[in-house]
Short mmCIF file of C-alpha atoms in Angstrom, two decimals:
data_model
loop_
_atom_site.label_atom_id
_atom_site.label_comp_id
_atom_site.label_asym_id
_atom_site.label_seq_id
_atom_site.Cartn_x
_atom_site.Cartn_y
_atom_site.Cartn_z
CA MET A 11 -19.87 22.30 26.66
CA ASN A 12 -19.86 18.67 25.07
CA LYS A 13 -20.04 16.52 27.84
CA SER A 14 -18.41 14.25 25.47
CA ILE A 15 -15.58 16.43 24.96
CA VAL A 16 -16.36 16.11 29.16
CA ALA A 17 -16.55 12.81 29.33
CA LEU A 18 -12.98 12.34 27.21
CA ALA A 19 -11.01 15.32 29.52
CA VAL A 20 -12.08 13.64 33.07
CA LEU A 21 -11.26 10.05 31.69
CA ALA A 22 -7.35 12.42 29.91
CA PHE A 23 -6.70 14.23 33.33
CA SER A 24 -7.79 9.99 35.32
CA SER A 25 -5.20 8.62 33.44
CA ALA A 26 -2.81 11.17 33.53
CA SER A 27 -0.68 8.67 36.27
CA PHE A 28 -0.67 6.12 34.03
CA ALA A 29 -0.12 7.00 30.44
CA GLN A 30 0.80 9.61 28.25
CA VAL A 31 -1.58 9.99 25.26
CA SER A 32 -1.73 12.31 22.54
CA ILE A 33 -4.43 12.76 20.15
CA THR A 34 -2.72 13.86 15.81
CA GLY A 35 -4.44 14.11 13.10
CA SER A 36 -4.31 15.50 9.64
CA LEU A 37 -6.77 16.74 7.05
CA ALA A 38 -6.94 17.76 3.50
CA MET A 39 -9.25 18.62 1.30
CA GLY A 40 -8.79 20.23 -2.37
CA TYR A 41 -9.41 19.31 -5.89
CA LYS A 42 -8.99 16.64 -7.62
CA ALA A 43 -8.66 15.78 -12.14
CA SER A 44 -8.48 12.49 -12.89
CA LYS A 45 -8.10 9.79 -16.24
CA ALA A 46 -8.84 6.24 -16.55
CA SER A 47 -6.88 3.64 -18.91
CA ASN A 48 -9.02 2.17 -21.65
CA ARG A 49 -6.21 -1.11 -22.27
CA ASN A 50 -7.64 -2.90 -25.69
CA ALA A 51 -4.89 -4.63 -26.46
CA PHE A 52 -7.03 -7.76 -27.32
CA ALA A 53 -10.75 -6.13 -28.54
CA ALA A 54 -13.04 -9.38 -28.82
CA THR A 55 -14.69 -10.34 -32.55
CA GLY A 56 -18.05 -7.52 -32.29
CA THR A 57 -16.10 -5.92 -28.97
CA THR A 58 -15.76 -2.69 -28.72
CA TYR A 59 -14.08 -0.45 -26.06
CA ALA A 60 -15.05 3.33 -25.20
CA GLY A 61 -12.07 5.76 -24.17
CA GLY A 62 -11.08 5.68 -20.58
CA ALA A 63 -14.28 7.68 -17.97
CA GLU A 64 -12.90 11.00 -16.93
CA SER A 65 -13.51 12.98 -13.95
CA ALA A 66 -12.60 15.58 -11.15
CA GLY A 67 -13.73 17.29 -8.72
CA LEU A 68 -13.09 18.98 -5.08
CA GLY A 69 -13.49 16.97 -1.82
CA VAL A 70 -11.64 15.68 1.33
CA ASP A 71 -8.51 13.87 1.15
CA THR A 72 -7.57 12.59 4.14
CA SER A 73 -9.31 12.77 7.77
CA GLN A 74 -7.72 10.85 9.66
CA ILE A 75 -7.74 11.48 14.42
CA ASN A 76 -5.00 9.44 15.36
CA VAL A 77 -5.23 7.97 19.57
CA THR A 78 -1.89 7.45 21.02
CA ALA A 79 -1.59 6.44 24.77
CA LYS A 80 1.94 5.53 26.41
CA GLU A 81 2.21 3.77 29.70
CA ASP A 82 5.61 3.75 31.23
CA LEU A 83 5.88 -0.39 33.14
CA GLY A 84 9.14 0.34 34.83
CA GLY A 85 12.78 -1.67 34.16
CA GLY A 86 12.88 -0.22 30.94
CA GLN A 87 9.23 -2.12 29.45
CA THR A 88 6.49 0.59 27.85
CA VAL A 89 3.31 -0.61 26.56
CA GLU A 90 2.07 1.65 23.63
CA ALA A 91 -1.87 1.68 22.21
CA ASN A 92 -2.08 3.71 18.42
CA MET A 93 -6.12 3.62 16.90
CA ALA A 94 -6.45 6.08 13.68
CA PHE A 95 -9.74 6.96 12.81
CA ALA A 96 -10.76 8.14 9.41
CA GLY A 97 -13.92 9.70 7.58
CA ALA A 98 -14.28 12.34 9.76
CA ASP A 99 -16.08 14.94 7.59
CA ARG A 100 -19.46 15.26 6.10
CA SER A 101 -19.01 12.87 2.91
CA GLY A 102 -17.08 10.60 4.54
CA GLU A 103 -14.58 11.68 2.84
CA SER A 104 -13.63 11.59 -0.41
CA ASN A 105 -17.22 10.38 -0.73
CA THR A 106 -17.10 7.09 0.05
CA THR A 107 -19.88 7.13 2.19
CA SER A 108 -23.13 9.40 1.47
CA SER A 109 -23.71 8.90 5.55
CA GLY A 110 -20.03 10.94 6.52
CA ALA A 111 -19.50 7.24 9.26
CA VAL A 112 -16.62 7.45 10.77
CA THR A 113 -14.59 4.41 10.42
CA GLY A 114 -11.66 2.37 12.15
CA ARG A 115 -8.12 2.35 10.50
CA ASP A 116 -4.57 1.11 11.55
CA ALA A 117 -4.42 -0.27 15.74
CA THR A 118 -1.70 -1.45 16.89
CA LEU A 119 -0.52 -2.45 20.57
CA SER A 120 3.28 -2.71 21.22
CA TYR A 121 5.06 -3.96 24.14
CA THR A 122 8.88 -3.24 23.94
CA ASN A 123 11.73 -4.23 27.09
CA THR A 124 15.08 -2.96 26.07
CA SER A 125 16.89 -5.65 26.66
CA PHE A 126 14.27 -8.65 24.63
CA GLY A 127 13.11 -5.98 21.58
CA ARG A 128 9.20 -4.97 20.56
CA ILE A 129 6.24 -7.40 19.84
CA GLN A 130 3.24 -5.70 18.43
CA MET A 131 0.16 -7.55 17.20
CA GLY A 132 -2.19 -5.31 14.73
CA SER A 133 -4.50 -4.66 12.19
CA THR A 134 -3.43 -2.00 10.72
CA GLU A 135 -3.61 -1.47 5.92
CA GLY A 136 0.04 -2.17 4.16
CA ALA A 137 2.04 0.76 3.77
CA ALA A 138 2.29 1.63 -0.12
CA VAL A 139 5.11 -1.12 -1.55
CA HIS A 140 7.62 1.99 -2.60
CA ALA A 141 5.91 4.29 -0.14
CA GLY A 142 9.03 5.63 1.65
CA ILE A 143 12.63 5.03 1.63
CA PRO A 144 12.68 4.40 -2.86
CA SER A 145 10.85 7.32 -2.51
CA ALA A 146 12.53 9.54 -1.11
CA ASP A 147 9.97 11.29 0.46
CA ALA A 148 8.78 13.39 -2.49
CA PRO A 149 5.69 14.96 -2.01
CA VAL A 150 4.32 12.98 -5.01
CA ILE A 151 1.14 10.43 -5.79
CA ASP A 152 2.36 7.01 -4.75
CA MET A 153 1.72 3.90 -7.54
CA ASP A 154 0.39 1.36 -5.14
CA GLY A 155 -3.69 0.12 -7.54
CA LYS A 156 -1.56 1.47 -10.68
CA LEU A 157 1.75 0.02 -11.63
CA PHE A 158 2.28 -2.11 -8.20
CA GLN A 159 -0.27 -4.51 -5.67
CA ILE A 160 -2.69 -3.14 -4.35
CA LYS A 161 -2.81 -2.12 -0.76
CA SER A 162 -4.53 -4.92 2.06
CA SER A 163 -5.14 -4.72 5.74
CA SER A 164 -4.55 -7.50 8.29
CA ASP A 165 -4.26 -8.79 11.07
CA PHE A 166 -0.42 -9.00 11.81
CA ILE A 167 2.21 -9.91 15.10
CA SER A 168 5.36 -8.91 14.56
CA TYR A 169 8.69 -8.41 16.81
CA ALA A 170 12.18 -6.53 15.85
CA ALA A 171 15.29 -6.03 18.04
CA PRO A 172 18.38 -4.73 17.49
CA ILE A 173 20.79 -6.69 16.30
CA GLY A 174 24.52 -4.63 15.83
CA PRO A 175 23.43 -1.52 13.36
CA VAL A 176 21.14 -4.36 11.94
CA ILE A 177 17.33 -4.08 13.72
CA PHE A 178 15.87 -7.48 13.01
CA ILE A 179 12.39 -8.02 12.55
CA TYR A 180 8.76 -10.90 11.68
CA LYS A 181 5.63 -10.76 11.22
CA LEU A 182 3.43 -12.96 10.75
CA SER A 183 0.26 -11.61 8.62
CA GLU A 184 -3.12 -13.20 8.08
CA SER A 185 -5.26 -12.57 5.00
CA SER A 186 -6.87 -9.90 4.57
CA ALA A 187 -10.21 -11.53 3.43
CA SER A 188 -10.16 -13.47 7.27
CA LYS A 189 -9.28 -9.86 9.67
CA GLY A 190 -11.20 -9.88 13.42
CA LEU A 191 -11.15 -11.99 16.11
CA GLY A 192 -11.39 -16.15 15.55
CA LEU A 193 -10.32 -15.75 12.01
CA GLY A 194 -7.61 -15.82 10.66
CA PHE A 195 -5.66 -19.35 11.47
CA GLN A 196 -8.58 -21.33 10.00
CA GLY A 197 -11.33 -21.51 8.59
CA ASN A 198 -13.15 -23.02 4.81
CA ALA A 199 -13.13 -22.01 1.44
CA GLY A 200 -15.71 -19.56 0.61
CA ALA A 201 -17.32 -16.04 3.58
CA SER A 202 -15.18 -17.61 5.51
CA ALA A 203 -11.53 -18.07 3.52
CA VAL A 204 -8.55 -17.88 5.57
CA GLY A 205 -6.70 -17.28 2.80
CA GLN A 206 -2.30 -16.45 2.47
CA ARG A 207 -1.46 -16.49 5.25
CA THR A 208 2.39 -14.26 4.89
CA SER A 209 5.23 -14.70 6.80
CA ASP A 210 8.18 -11.74 6.40
CA VAL A 211 11.04 -12.20 7.40
CA ALA A 212 13.66 -8.39 7.80
CA LEU A 213 16.73 -6.26 8.48
CA ALA A 214 16.71 -2.35 8.28
CA TYR A 215 19.97 -0.65 8.30
CA SER A 216 20.63 3.23 9.01
CA SER A 217 24.15 4.47 9.56
CA GLY A 218 23.73 8.32 9.09
CA ALA A 219 22.69 9.26 5.76
CA MET A 220 22.26 5.66 4.75
CA GLU A 221 19.60 3.83 4.70
CA ILE A 222 19.08 -0.22 3.42
CA VAL A 223 16.00 -2.31 3.86
CA GLY A 224 15.82 -5.46 2.19
CA ALA A 225 12.70 -8.51 3.03
CA TYR A 226 11.77 -12.11 2.46
CA ARG A 227 7.82 -12.61 2.21
CA SER A 228 6.39 -15.96 2.52
CA TYR A 229 3.25 -17.14 1.15
CA ASP A 230 1.07 -20.59 2.29
CA ASN A 231 -2.04 -21.59 1.47
CA THR A 232 -1.12 -21.82 -2.88
CA ASN A 233 -2.81 -23.23 -5.16
CA LYS A 234 -0.53 -24.91 -8.33
CA THR A 235 -3.22 -25.73 -10.86
CA SER A 236 -5.30 -23.00 -12.03
CA ILE A 237 -4.98 -18.79 -12.80
CA THR A 238 -8.30 -17.88 -14.24
CA THR A 239 -9.02 -15.17 -11.11
CA ALA A 240 -7.69 -12.89 -8.92
CA ASP A 241 -8.57 -15.73 -5.87
CA SER A 242 -6.58 -18.45 -7.66
CA LEU A 243 -3.17 -17.17 -8.54
CA THR A 244 -1.47 -17.34 -5.18
CA LYS A 245 1.52 -15.72 -4.05
CA ASP A 246 4.27 -18.42 -4.07
CA ASN A 247 7.74 -15.66 -2.73
CA VAL A 248 8.31 -12.05 -2.40
CA TYR A 249 11.74 -10.26 -3.22
CA ASN A 250 12.65 -6.78 -1.89
CA PHE A 251 15.51 -4.72 -1.30
CA GLN A 252 15.01 0.02 -0.49
CA PHE A 253 18.10 1.64 -0.51
CA GLY A 254 17.95 5.97 0.24
CA TYR A 255 19.80 8.11 0.33
CA ASP A 256 20.28 11.80 1.74
CA ALA A 257 23.08 14.31 -0.07
CA GLY A 258 21.94 16.84 2.31
CA PHE A 259 20.62 19.09 -0.48
CA ALA A 260 18.58 15.55 -2.32
CA LYS A 261 17.64 12.72 -0.97
CA PHE A 262 17.90 9.57 -3.16
CA GLY A 263 15.98 6.88 -3.06
CA VAL A 264 15.84 3.43 -4.68
CA GLY A 265 13.49 -0.12 -4.50
CA TYR A 266 13.16 -3.32 -5.87
CA GLN A 267 10.58 -6.07 -6.01
CA GLN A 268 10.31 -9.41 -7.24
CA ALA A 269 7.00 -11.25 -7.15
CA THR A 270 6.86 -15.36 -7.98
CA ALA A 271 3.01 -16.13 -8.92
CA SER A 272 2.62 -20.04 -7.59
CA VAL A 273 1.99 -21.05 -10.92
CA GLY A 274 2.40 -18.21 -14.17
CA PRO A 275 3.72 -14.95 -13.52
CA LYS A 276 6.67 -13.44 -12.08
CA VAL A 277 6.07 -9.79 -11.39
CA GLN A 278 9.50 -7.60 -11.44
CA ASP A 279 8.49 -3.39 -9.71
CA ILE A 280 11.41 -0.79 -9.88
CA LEU A 281 10.73 2.69 -8.18
CA LEU A 282 14.15 5.46 -8.25
CA GLY A 283 12.98 8.12 -6.32
CA ALA A 284 14.23 12.24 -5.19
CA SER A 285 13.50 15.15 -3.59
CA PHE A 286 14.34 18.08 -3.83
CA PRO A 287 14.04 20.87 -0.02
CA MET A 288 14.43 25.04 -1.10
CA GLY A 289 13.12 27.36 1.94
CA ALA A 290 10.12 26.02 1.87
CA TRP A 291 9.69 24.48 -1.46
CA THR A 292 9.95 21.08 -1.85
CA PHE A 293 10.26 19.46 -5.01
CA GLY A 294 10.30 15.68 -6.04
CA ALA A 295 9.56 13.02 -9.12
CA THR A 296 9.58 9.49 -8.91
CA TYR A 297 9.92 6.74 -11.75
CA ALA A 298 8.24 2.96 -11.83
CA LEU A 299 9.03 0.09 -13.86
CA SER A 300 7.22 -3.02 -13.81
CA THR A 301 7.38 -5.96 -15.86
CA VAL A 302 5.25 -9.20 -15.60
CA SER A 303 6.87 -11.92 -17.62
CA GLY A 304 5.79 -16.41 -17.81
CA VAL A 305 2.71 -16.53 -18.66
CA ALA A 306 2.26 -17.07 -22.38
CA ASP A 307 4.87 -20.28 -20.62
CA THR A 308 1.93 -21.21 -18.51
CA PRO A 309 0.75 -24.66 -19.38
CA LEU A 310 -3.15 -24.53 -20.79
CA SER A 311 -4.03 -26.40 -17.80
CA ALA A 312 -4.37 -23.79 -15.81
CA PHE A 313 -6.36 -21.83 -17.65
CA SER A 314 -8.87 -24.89 -17.71
CA GLY A 315 -7.92 -25.83 -20.44
CA SER A 316 -9.24 -22.69 -22.36
CA ALA A 317 -6.43 -22.10 -25.26
CA THR A 318 -8.92 -19.12 -26.03
CA LEU A 319 -8.25 -17.79 -22.42
CA LYS A 320 -4.64 -18.27 -22.78
CA SER A 321 -4.02 -16.09 -25.97
CA ILE A 322 -6.66 -12.95 -23.49
CA MET A 323 -4.89 -13.63 -20.56
CA GLN A 324 -0.83 -14.05 -21.19
CA GLN A 325 -1.44 -10.55 -23.39
CA ALA A 326 -0.75 -9.53 -19.73
CA ASP A 327 3.31 -10.09 -20.94
CA GLY A 328 5.30 -6.98 -20.92
CA SER A 329 5.82 -4.36 -19.41
CA ALA A 330 4.10 -0.73 -17.72
CA ASN A 331 5.83 2.80 -16.98
CA GLY A 332 4.89 6.16 -14.81
CA PHE A 333 5.75 8.69 -13.32
CA SER A 334 4.91 12.07 -10.35
CA LEU A 335 5.36 14.88 -9.65
CA GLY A 336 4.90 17.02 -6.72
CA ALA A 337 5.66 20.76 -4.82
CA LYS A 338 4.65 20.67 -1.55
CA TYR A 339 4.67 24.61 -0.14
CA ASN A 340 4.90 24.40 3.47
CA LEU A 341 3.45 27.11 4.78
CA SER A 342 4.78 26.59 8.71
CA LYS A 343 4.81 23.79 10.79
CA ARG A 344 2.01 21.83 10.42
CA THR A 345 0.35 22.77 7.14
CA ASN A 346 0.89 22.93 3.34
CA VAL A 347 -0.22 23.23 -0.57
CA LEU A 348 0.33 20.10 -2.47
CA VAL A 349 0.83 20.00 -5.68
CA ARG A 350 0.72 16.68 -7.18
CA TYR A 351 0.45 15.15 -11.24
CA ALA A 352 0.96 11.42 -11.87
CA SER A 353 0.83 9.50 -15.11
CA TRP A 354 0.88 5.37 -16.49
CA VAL A 355 -0.52 2.55 -18.12
CA LYS A 356 -2.20 0.01 -16.14
CA SER A 357 0.86 -3.41 -15.67
CA GLY A 358 0.45 -6.70 -15.20
CA TYR A 359 -0.14 -7.70 -11.83
CA GLU A 360 -3.53 -4.56 -11.60
CA GLN A 361 -4.62 -6.42 -14.55
CA PHE A 362 -5.12 -10.02 -13.39
CA GLU A 363 -6.41 -8.19 -9.94
CA SER A 364 -9.29 -6.14 -12.03
CA PHE A 365 -10.50 -9.14 -14.43
CA ASP A 366 -12.84 -11.36 -13.72
CA GLY A 367 -12.95 -14.89 -14.91
CA ALA A 368 -16.40 -15.51 -12.86
CA ALA A 369 -17.81 -12.97 -14.99
CA PHE A 370 -16.18 -14.17 -18.62
CA ASN A 371 -16.65 -17.22 -18.26
CA GLY A 372 -20.51 -15.83 -18.10
CA GLY A 373 -20.49 -14.16 -21.06
CA ASP A 374 -18.93 -11.00 -19.78
CA MET A 375 -16.67 -10.69 -23.07
CA THR A 376 -16.07 -6.92 -21.64
CA GLN A 377 -12.45 -8.55 -19.69
CA ALA A 378 -10.86 -9.65 -22.50
CA GLY A 379 -10.68 -5.47 -22.66
CA LYS A 380 -9.24 -5.40 -18.72
CA PHE A 381 -5.50 -7.83 -20.88
CA GLY A 382 -2.57 -5.46 -21.92
CA TYR A 383 -0.96 -2.08 -22.43
CA GLY A 384 -3.23 0.15 -23.53
CA ASP A 385 -3.58 4.63 -23.42
CA ARG A 386 -1.48 6.22 -20.32
CA ALA A 387 -4.02 7.43 -16.85
CA SER A 388 -3.25 10.12 -14.88
CA GLU A 389 -4.71 11.94 -11.68
CA THR A 390 -3.48 15.91 -10.93
CA SER A 391 -4.41 16.64 -7.46
CA ILE A 392 -3.53 20.40 -5.53
CA LEU A 393 -4.66 20.26 -1.71
CA LEU A 394 -4.35 22.24 1.70
CA VAL A 395 -3.12 19.82 3.93
CA HIS A 396 -2.88 20.93 8.04
CA ASN A 397 -1.66 18.49 11.16
CA PHE A 398 -2.42 18.84 14.51
#
């Protein structure tokens, strides 16, 4: 028997009187085909843009191991530790590394007191903007990094407690640019940049078939003078609302989010979702809409005084939409087959995220093609998933 397995077993048994330890995970493998978008609404003189690149192949979608340890301290007090590890396969999960090295994912440590609430610290990746309630748990491809903001990881501390039928949540998160002990609260610009910290306040209500969540996020370290790079374009605040209803024969959800930049654009996102269980099958669909406004009205000084740069970047004003369809067939309680398709136009938010202002100033005019609404991108995947 492998010595590491023996050591793990000894550790588990020696700790049995103190904590409950469980190991779970997920392995999903299959096939994916995708086509990138070619956005060329603004074409500089003498510059052409090739069609969207296509790719397809087999591989690992998810290979994750979760370790959970929970200890009862007595008197209504518990401590729970959760750690996740990903890439436990030869390809390193979706071929992100040739070595197949295992990397860390979400980790949280929670203290719960039934008379006080829960305090949690962690280093986690933010959930998809409209995952869960708005998507109605439909077996679809989420729109983060496509229409909605990209997911990023950060260190945080939060407090949650019930107030009557409502759960109150406060969360302080550091910037994704400053992860690690001793970073994130204070530091200089550059390699040790702190970035924008966020404060979230949320109220969650659940009663029978209905779920409602309302949340507000504020940002610090704002830059109210420039929007010419992804770093200089900072946010002021975000409002988020989610509603879900389980009608038995189907689940329905809706999500709305508004993000306001420190200078210039405002982004409004909407997601509608529905899922329909039919025996071993679950069918689902989502429709997404993202609208950017305010770039054309931004003062010229925010574009470093460049009328050309403003004429390029204001192409982000407008709307992008996308949809996803999916079906899941349960072979058992732990194993299922997923078939999913998504099509979308890359949103103005994502156009700003991908724009490289330094490269543009250095003469890379292909950066101009990052703005505007062109052809659609798409993704198709067929996966076999086993949860253990």
